[in-house]
């Protein structure tokens, strides 16, 4: 029984890996200064009513690197399925859904969710880089489900377990990132 739950939790993490790693990619890209020519704010530095549209933290580099990482991960997941590895934690049939489209939508959803969140954050007067609990944590998961819904008939069980796991796992991964000096702030 417990083993079944454990497998289900690992399976959900495995399924969301394209989104999780896409969400982490912009910070690595920033720290390692990948593709410096893409390090430009998506909002072009423009403001609405004296407030940044998105802020300096949302760059083309983050968006593009996130999408590329998600496509790489979904392709690896399809390859692992082709050779029959990790069958017990696989919830999706990567070889039947278009895994490239899935990776693209996962990355675009994750980073798009983050961008939409920053847009709202600026409107409610929270400065770029300041915390907005819960929304900062769930933005990319909601974006991921929203865009991949066209390819996968997600169940409520998968959706809510993913939400809870993300909320629980986020503080841990952030503190790890902060400790490893990948992130500047612990949230
Ligand atoms: N990042 C990026 N492009 C993106 C998303 C993130 O370059 N589309 C990089 C930025 O360097 C950003 C960092 O990843 O500072 C952390 O991302 P996040 O926490 O989402 O951004 P914040 O700077 O906290 O901005 P906001 O308040 O708008 O969430
Ligand atoms: Mg932030």
Coordinates of N, CA and C in Angstrom, one line a residue, residues 48-174:
X48 N 3.9 50.4 -17.4 CA 2.5 50.8 -17.6 C 2.2 51.6 -16.3
X49 N 1.7 52.8 -16.4 CA 1.4 53.6 -15.2 C 2.6 53.6 -14.2
X50 N 3.8 53.8 -14.7 CA 5.0 53.9 -13.9 C 5.4 52.6 -13.2
X51 N 4.8 51.4 -13.6 CA 5.2 50.2 -13.0 C 5.8 49.3 -14.1
X52 N 6.8 48.6 -13.9 CA 7.4 47.7 -14.9 C 6.3 46.7 -15.4
X53 N 6.3 46.3 -16.7 CA 5.3 45.4 -17.2 C 5.6 44.0 -16.5
X54 N 6.8 43.5 -16.7 CA 7.2 42.2 -16.1 C 8.3 42.4 -15.1
X55 N 9.3 43.2 -15.4 CA 10.4 43.4 -14.6 C 11.7 42.8 -15.2
X56 N 12.8 43.1 -14.6 CA 14.1 42.7 -15.2 C 14.3 41.2 -15.0
X57 N 13.6 40.6 -14.2 CA 13.8 39.1 -13.9 C 13.2 38.2 -15.0
X58 N 12.5 38.8 -15.9 CA 11.9 37.9 -17.0 C 12.5 38.2 -18.3
X59 N 13.5 37.3 -18.7 CA 14.3 37.6 -19.9 C 13.9 36.5 -21.0
X60 N 14.3 36.9 -22.2 CA 14.1 36.0 -23.4 C 15.0 34.7 -23.1
X61 N 16.2 34.9 -22.5 CA 17.1 33.8 -22.2 C 16.4 32.8 -21.3
X62 N 15.7 33.3 -20.3 CA 15.0 32.3 -19.4 C 13.9 31.6 -20.1
X63 N 13.2 32.3 -20.9 CA 12.1 31.6 -21.6 C 12.6 30.6 -22.6
X64 N 13.6 30.9 -23.4 CA 14.1 30.0 -24.4 C 14.8 28.9 -23.8
X65 N 15.7 29.1 -22.8 CA 16.4 28.0 -22.2 C 15.4 27.1 -21.5
X66 N 14.4 27.6 -20.9 CA 13.4 26.7 -20.3 C 12.7 25.8 -21.2
X67 N 12.3 26.4 -22.4 CA 11.7 25.6 -23.4 C 12.6 24.5 -23.9
X68 N 13.9 24.9 -24.2 CA 14.8 23.9 -24.7 C 15.1 22.8 -23.7
X69 N 15.2 23.1 -22.4 CA 15.4 22.1 -21.4 C 14.2 21.1 -21.3
X70 N 13.0 21.7 -21.4 CA 11.8 20.8 -21.3 C 11.8 19.9 -22.5
X71 N 12.1 20.3 -23.7 CA 12.1 19.5 -24.9 C 13.2 18.4 -24.8
X72 N 14.3 18.7 -24.2 CA 15.4 17.7 -24.0 C 14.9 16.6 -23.1
X73 N 14.3 17.1 -22.0 CA 13.8 16.1 -21.0 C 12.7 15.2 -21.5
X74 N 11.7 15.8 -22.2 CA 10.7 14.9 -22.8 C 11.2 14.0 -23.8
X75 N 12.2 14.4 -24.5 CA 12.9 13.5 -25.5 C 13.6 12.4 -24.8
X76 N 14.3 12.7 -23.8 CA 15.0 11.6 -23.0 C 13.9 10.7 -22.4
X77 N 12.8 11.2 -22.0 CA 11.7 10.3 -21.4 C 11.2 9.4 -22.5
X78 N 11.0 9.9 -23.7 CA 10.6 9.1 -24.8 C 11.6 8.0 -25.1
X79 N 12.9 8.4 -25.1 CA 14.0 7.5 -25.4 C 14.0 6.4 -24.3
X80 N 13.8 6.7 -23.1 CA 13.8 5.8 -22.0 C 12.7 4.8 -22.1
X81 N 11.5 5.3 -22.6 CA 10.4 4.4 -22.8 C 10.7 3.5 -24.0
X82 N 11.4 4.0 -25.0 CA 11.7 3.1 -26.2 C 12.6 1.9 -25.8
X83 N 13.5 2.2 -24.8 CA 14.3 1.1 -24.4 C 13.8 0.3 -23.1
X84 N 12.6 0.8 -22.7 CA 11.9 0.1 -21.6 C 12.4 0.3 -20.2
X85 N 13.0 1.5 -20.0 CA 13.5 1.8 -18.7 C 12.5 2.6 -17.9
X86 N 12.5 2.4 -16.6 CA 11.7 3.2 -15.7 C 10.2 3.1 -16.0
X87 N 9.8 1.9 -16.5 CA 8.4 1.7 -16.8 C 7.4 1.8 -15.7
X88 N 7.9 1.5 -14.4 CA 7.0 1.5 -13.3 C 6.6 3.0 -12.9
X89 N 7.4 4.0 -13.3 CA 7.0 5.3 -12.9 C 6.5 6.2 -14.0
X90 N 6.2 5.5 -15.2 CA 5.8 6.3 -16.3 C 4.3 6.4 -16.4
X91 N 3.7 7.6 -16.3 CA 2.3 7.8 -16.4 C 1.9 8.1 -17.8
X92 N 2.8 8.6 -18.6 CA 2.4 9.0 -20.0 C 3.0 8.1 -21.0
X93 N 2.3 8.0 -22.1 CA 2.9 7.2 -23.3 C 3.5 8.2 -24.2
X94 N 4.8 8.5 -23.9 CA 5.6 9.5 -24.7 C 5.7 9.2 -26.2
X95 N 5.5 7.9 -26.5 CA 5.7 7.5 -27.9 C 4.4 7.7 -28.7
X96 N 3.3 7.9 -27.9 CA 2.0 8.1 -28.6 C 1.6 9.6 -28.7
X97 N 1.8 10.3 -27.5 CA 1.6 11.7 -27.6 C 2.9 12.2 -28.3
X98 N 2.8 13.3 -28.9 CA 4.0 13.9 -29.6 C 4.9 14.5 -28.5
X99 N 6.0 13.7 -28.3 CA 6.8 14.1 -27.1 C 7.5 15.5 -27.3
X100 N 7.8 15.8 -28.6 CA 8.4 17.2 -28.8 C 7.4 18.3 -28.5
X101 N 6.1 18.0 -29.0 CA 5.1 19.0 -28.7 C 4.8 19.1 -27.2
X102 N 4.9 17.9 -26.5 CA 4.7 17.9 -25.1 C 5.8 18.7 -24.4
X103 N 7.0 18.5 -24.8 CA 8.2 19.2 -24.2 C 8.0 20.7 -24.4
X104 N 7.7 21.0 -25.6 CA 7.5 22.5 -26.0 C 6.4 23.1 -25.1
X105 N 5.3 22.5 -25.0 CA 4.2 23.0 -24.2 C 4.5 23.0 -22.7
X106 N 5.2 22.0 -22.3 CA 5.6 21.9 -20.9 C 6.5 23.1 -20.5
X107 N 7.5 23.4 -21.4 CA 8.4 24.5 -21.1 C 7.8 25.9 -21.3
X108 N 7.0 26.0 -22.4 CA 6.3 27.3 -22.6 C 5.3 27.5 -21.5
X109 N 4.6 26.4 -21.0 CA 3.6 26.5 -19.9 C 4.3 26.9 -18.6
X110 N 5.4 26.3 -18.3 CA 6.1 26.6 -17.1 C 6.6 28.0 -17.1
X111 N 7.3 28.4 -18.1 CA 7.9 29.8 -18.1 C 6.8 30.8 -18.4
X112 N 5.8 30.4 -19.2 CA 4.6 31.3 -19.4 C 3.8 31.6 -18.1
X113 N 3.7 30.6 -17.4 CA 3.0 30.7 -16.1 C 3.7 31.7 -15.2
X114 N 5.0 31.5 -15.2 CA 5.9 32.4 -14.4 C 5.8 33.9 -14.9
X115 N 5.7 34.0 -16.2 CA 5.6 35.4 -16.8 C 4.3 36.0 -16.4
X116 N 3.2 35.3 -16.5 CA 1.9 35.8 -16.2 C 1.8 36.2 -14.7
X117 N 2.4 35.3 -13.9 CA 2.5 35.6 -12.5 C 3.2 37.0 -12.2
X118 N 4.4 37.2 -12.9 CA 5.2 38.4 -12.7 C 4.3 39.6 -13.2
X119 N 3.6 39.5 -14.3 CA 2.7 40.5 -14.7 C 1.7 40.9 -13.6
X120 N 1.1 40.0 -13.0 CA 0.1 40.3 -12.0 C 0.8 40.8 -10.7
X121 N 2.0 40.2 -10.4 CA 2.8 40.7 -9.3 C 3.1 42.2 -9.4
X122 N 3.5 42.6 -10.6 CA 3.9 44.0 -10.8 C 2.6 44.9 -10.6
X123 N 1.5 44.4 -11.1 CA 0.2 45.2 -11.0 C -0.2 45.3 -9.5
X124 N 0.1 44.3 -8.7 CA -0.3 44.4 -7.3 C 0.9 45.0 -6.4
X125 N 1.8 45.6 -7.1 CA 2.9 46.4 -6.4 C 3.9 45.6 -5.7
X126 N 4.2 44.3 -6.1 CA 5.3 43.6 -5.5 C 6.5 43.7 -6.4
X127 N 7.6 44.3 -5.9 CA 8.8 44.5 -6.7 C 9.4 43.3 -7.2
X128 N 10.1 43.4 -8.3 CA 10.8 42.3 -9.0 C 11.8 41.6 -8.0
X129 N 11.7 40.3 -7.8 CA 12.6 39.6 -6.9 C 12.0 39.4 -5.5
X130 N 11.0 40.2 -5.2 CA 10.4 40.0 -3.8 C 9.4 38.8 -3.9
X131 N 9.2 38.2 -2.7 CA 8.4 37.0 -2.7 C 6.9 37.3 -2.7
X132 N 6.2 36.4 -3.4 CA 4.8 36.4 -3.4 C 4.4 34.9 -3.1
X133 N 4.3 34.5 -1.8 CA 4.2 33.1 -1.5 C 3.0 32.4 -2.2
X134 N 3.1 31.2 -2.4 CA 2.1 30.3 -3.1 C 2.1 30.6 -4.6
X135 N 1.9 31.8 -5.0 CA 1.9 32.2 -6.4 C 3.3 31.9 -7.0
X136 N 4.3 32.3 -6.3 CA 5.7 32.1 -6.8 C 6.0 30.6 -6.9
X137 N 5.4 29.8 -6.1 CA 5.7 28.4 -6.1 C 4.9 27.6 -7.2
X138 N 3.6 28.1 -7.4 CA 2.7 27.3 -8.2 C 2.6 27.8 -9.7
X139 N 3.1 29.0 -9.9 CA 3.0 29.6 -11.3 C 3.3 28.6 -12.4
X140 N 4.5 27.9 -12.3 CA 5.0 27.1 -13.4 C 4.2 25.8 -13.5
X141 N 3.7 25.3 -12.4 CA 2.9 24.0 -12.4 C 1.6 24.3 -13.1
X142 N 0.9 25.4 -12.7 CA -0.4 25.8 -13.3 C -0.2 26.0 -14.8
X143 N 0.9 26.7 -15.2 CA 1.1 26.9 -16.6 C 1.3 25.6 -17.4
X144 N 2.1 24.7 -16.7 CA 2.4 23.4 -17.3 C 1.1 22.6 -17.6
X145 N 0.2 22.5 -16.6 CA -1.0 21.8 -16.7 C -1.9 22.5 -17.8
X146 N -2.0 23.8 -17.7 CA -2.9 24.6 -18.6 C -2.5 24.3 -20.1
X147 N -1.2 24.3 -20.4 CA -0.9 24.2 -21.8 C -0.8 22.7 -22.2
X148 N -0.5 21.8 -21.3 CA -0.4 20.4 -21.8 C -1.7 19.7 -21.8
X149 N -2.7 20.4 -21.3 CA -4.1 19.8 -21.2 C -4.6 19.4 -22.6
X150 N -4.0 20.1 -23.6 CA -4.4 19.8 -25.0 C -3.9 18.4 -25.5
X151 N -2.9 17.9 -24.8 CA -2.2 16.7 -25.2 C -2.5 15.5 -24.3
X152 N -2.8 15.8 -23.0 CA -2.9 14.8 -21.9 C -4.2 15.0 -21.2
X153 N -5.0 14.0 -21.0 CA -6.2 14.1 -20.2 C -5.8 13.9 -18.7
X154 N -5.2 14.9 -18.1 CA -4.8 14.8 -16.7 C -6.0 14.5 -15.8
X155 N -5.7 13.7 -14.8 CA -6.8 13.4 -13.8 C -6.6 14.3 -12.6
X156 N -7.7 14.5 -11.9 CA -7.7 15.4 -10.7 C -6.7 14.9 -9.7
X157 N -6.6 13.6 -9.6 CA -5.6 13.0 -8.7 C -4.2 13.4 -9.0
X158 N -3.8 13.3 -10.2 CA -2.5 13.7 -10.7 C -2.3 15.2 -10.4
X159 N -3.3 16.0 -10.8 CA -3.2 17.5 -10.7 C -3.0 17.9 -9.2
X160 N -3.8 17.4 -8.3 CA -3.7 17.9 -6.9 C -2.5 17.3 -6.2
X161 N -2.1 16.1 -6.6 CA -0.9 15.6 -6.0 C 0.3 16.4 -6.4
X162 N 0.3 16.8 -7.7 CA 1.4 17.6 -8.2 C 1.5 19.0 -7.5
X163 N 0.3 19.5 -7.2 CA 0.2 20.8 -6.5 C 0.8 20.7 -5.1
X164 N 0.4 19.7 -4.4 CA 0.8 19.5 -3.0 C 2.3 19.2 -3.0
X165 N 2.8 18.3 -3.9 CA 4.2 18.0 -3.9 C 5.0 19.2 -4.2
X166 N 4.6 20.0 -5.1 CA 5.3 21.2 -5.5 C 5.4 22.2 -4.3
X167 N 4.3 22.4 -3.6 CA 4.3 23.3 -2.5 C 5.2 22.7 -1.4
X168 N 5.2 21.4 -1.2 CA 6.1 20.8 -0.1 C 7.5 20.8 -0.6
X169 N 7.8 20.6 -1.8 CA 9.1 20.4 -2.3 C 9.9 21.8 -2.5
X170 N 9.1 22.8 -2.8 CA 9.7 24.1 -3.2 C 10.7 24.7 -2.1
X171 N 10.2 24.8 -0.8 CA 11.1 25.3 0.2 C 12.4 24.5 0.2
X172 N 12.3 23.2 0.1 CA 13.5 22.4 0.2 C 14.4 22.6 -0.9
X173 N 13.9 22.7 -2.2 CA 14.8 22.9 -3.3 C 15.4 24.3 -3.3
X174 N 14.6 25.3 -2.8 CA 15.1 26.6 -2.8 C 16.2 26.8 -1.8

